[in-house]
Amino acid sequence: MNQSTESLLPATPDAVLDKLLNERFAGKVVRKDLTKLIKEGANVPVYVLEYLLGMYCASDDAETIRAGMETVKNVLAENYVRPDEAEKVKSKIRERGSFKVIDKVTVKLNENRDSYEALLSNLGIKNAAVDDSHVKKYEKLLVGGIWCIVTIRYEFEENQKASPFIISELKPIQMPGMDMNELFEARKAFTDEQWIDVLLRSTGMEPTCFKERAKWHLLARMIPLVENNYNMCELGPRGTGKSHIYKEISPNSILVSGGQTTVANLFYNMGARKIGLVGLWDVVAFDEVAGINFKDHDGVQIMKDYMASGSFSRGRESINASASMVFVGNINQSVESMVKTSHLLAPFPEAMIDSAFFDRFHAYVPGWEIPKMRPEFFTNQYGLIVDYLAEWVREMRKRSFADAIDKYFKLGNNLNQRDTIAVRRTVSGLLKLICPNGEYNKETVRKCLEYALEVRRRVKEQLKKIGGMEFYDVHFSYIDLEDLQERFVSVPEQGGGGLIPDGRLQPGVLHSIAMGSAEMPGIYRMEIQAIAGTGKLNVSGSLSREPVRVAFDYFKANAGRVSASIHPTERDYHLHMVELQNSGNPESLTLSSFIALCSAALGKPIQAQLAVMGDMTLGGTIAQARNLAESMQVAFDAGAKRILLPMSSVTDIPSVPGELFAKFQTSFYSDPVDAVFKALGVE
């Protein structure tokens, strides 16, 4: 089956895909518009609804569907507990002695009575007695709770302290069993394009409304469900459905809403000797990352440890778990401005902005490329019952396709060990979703590989901005073993820097690289306006006045060395400094101020796309540029093509990667006046 590299649009009309699904997955498909119809009237997760629809409406016969819909509506009307009708249902239980309900059940241990007590969320019963056997069988009852069909008895005696409500039967709403060979056989009837459409429809999306890239992003959201210990983040605008799949689609994932969490809840409760969420769920997703806050000071450290190795230490014990970690959140400003002025991980809380923490992310999905959800984006066609989908993706966690790359491709030399693991994991996850039967071809692997390289490179690009030169190697590539061609993979949003525009600027405008208060190099723009006056200086912006005053004094004393046409006392100068990258106040920009003053006084612009480095004292002594390699990287990312360096920085050049140094037309200066000539392009 040879795949086209064109867009992944449906190869066949909807009717053909619906027919195929009903033939190959009889009894395991449902029309998604039925889910929508009922969902609007009942606030239950999709997998609860589709569990019922799969029992009564799994058919393409209109009459069967109509009768099944009535049955489902009756079951929900009778047995689903609406919070506002809780008292009415309690009364039914009391009058009848026993009654069946659909509700979310959470269990806790009452140490004083040495018994388990259940909380039924909608019914509002807090301490119903529940048998030990149920708790042993379904441990998730203890952490986070699960939706169940529950039979509740009512037994009241005089002077009894325990609750009269007793859970006699409890059945989680999950598929009873899973035949993987049946799935593998059925998958053969679909092309890759058709199967991707089936997956998206199964999650409720209409694939024909999305472009190819958006489809891959929607698919990537499912990777944590099929891959063990997969760490991913997705940041984007509100309303793009980032948390939907982790909350509604799978009963094996839990969504932790933004806010305070504890190590005991997430990892291990030493008091109760019970493992937390990571041991009991396949995916732990954090919504609204900006609000994540650990009560424990070592919370982020333990999370780092777990994300790197799949294990963590508490007390004397080292505990292994397989839960994937997903971080979703909102970006409140445009991606373009974030790329230029800070980094794309900025929405995370300050405690988490740590290069070692982010380096453990296998992928960063660009949520801004997924359109905001509209009614037509939700499908009315057939798809797999989400519970069936959840079960087979869970089974796929036991398999690995990480070696699929080696058959056709070799990874480029810019990828370190962590990058390689991340890319292999992502490829494995995508192939498990697209080709669960393991029958993939070269073109499918290529598409998965290119996507995996891009989402890992997006992590690396941000690390480069946070952690500097340690993460310089971002030019990810792969080599085709057939033709030995090396192909590079880029990230769309990193396009041109654009902070330093093309072409010459106005006289008196200059860009400089200096260390900011955050001890990271940043880019700053000096803007000087010269008007007729008596030699006064005004300063605005966040620049300290002292370095500018030093530059102005040097300018007045040495202007004649630059040009006889400069008369400092005949003009007033207004200097404004713009901080372009949120790097904090610059350490010192005395030399840059001097060059900008000369440029304004002469009415001559600085050379196009030039970045100035280095500094000077009042006496004109040149200070070498700090953190040369990182500063040059900042200049390159900002769009600089030329660079002006002090002669004393020659000794630091070996620290700069050769590939980076070759990107610039470099000029060296020996004193401030020489720096002015070189900056203006005067020989």
Tab-separated table of C-alpha atoms in Angstrom, residues 464 469 496-501 511-514 521-524 581 609-613 627-645 660 663-664:
chain	number	residue	atom	x	y	z
A	464	LYS	CA	18.154	26.876	23.754
A	469	MET	CA	24.558	26.959	24.461
A	496	GLY	CA	13.189	34.193	10.380
A	497	GLY	CA	14.158	36.035	13.520
A	498	GLY	CA	12.789	39.344	12.437
A	499	LEU	CA	13.873	41.299	15.522
A	500	ILE	CA	16.633	42.897	13.467
A	501	PRO	CA	14.863	43.922	10.253
A	511	HIS	CA	21.052	46.720	17.933
A	512	SER	CA	23.287	45.420	20.677
A	513	ILE	CA	23.703	42.094	22.488
A	514	ALA	CA	24.343	42.414	26.222
A	521	PRO	CA	22.192	37.516	26.849
A	522	GLY	CA	19.410	39.586	25.314
A	523	ILE	CA	18.985	41.930	22.381
A	524	TYR	CA	18.477	45.672	22.913
A	581	GLN	CA	13.514	39.897	24.696
A	609	GLN	CA	21.524	43.689	10.159
A	610	LEU	CA	24.452	44.477	12.452
A	611	ALA	CA	24.661	43.456	16.129
A	612	VAL	CA	27.237	45.152	18.387
A	613	MET	CA	28.958	43.325	21.265
A	627	ASN	CA	29.297	34.591	26.995
A	628	LEU	CA	30.358	34.977	23.362
A	629	ALA	CA	28.843	31.714	22.049
A	630	GLU	CA	25.429	32.323	23.616
A	631	SER	CA	25.442	35.990	22.566
A	632	MET	CA	26.157	35.027	18.955
A	633	GLN	CA	23.352	32.473	19.054
A	634	VAL	CA	20.957	35.195	20.291
A	635	ALA	CA	22.156	37.484	17.471
A	636	PHE	CA	21.620	34.749	14.871
A	637	ASP	CA	18.118	33.932	16.166
A	638	ALA	CA	17.231	37.640	16.033
A	639	GLY	CA	18.184	37.885	12.353
A	640	ALA	CA	21.672	39.476	12.518
A	641	LYS	CA	23.951	38.871	9.514
A	642	ARG	CA	26.880	41.045	10.658
A	643	ILE	CA	28.577	41.177	14.000
A	644	LEU	CA	30.949	43.694	15.586
A	645	LEU	CA	33.348	42.239	18.163
A	660	LEU	CA	27.502	29.294	14.044
A	663	LYS	CA	26.827	32.474	9.705
A	664	PHE	CA	28.171	36.041	10.266
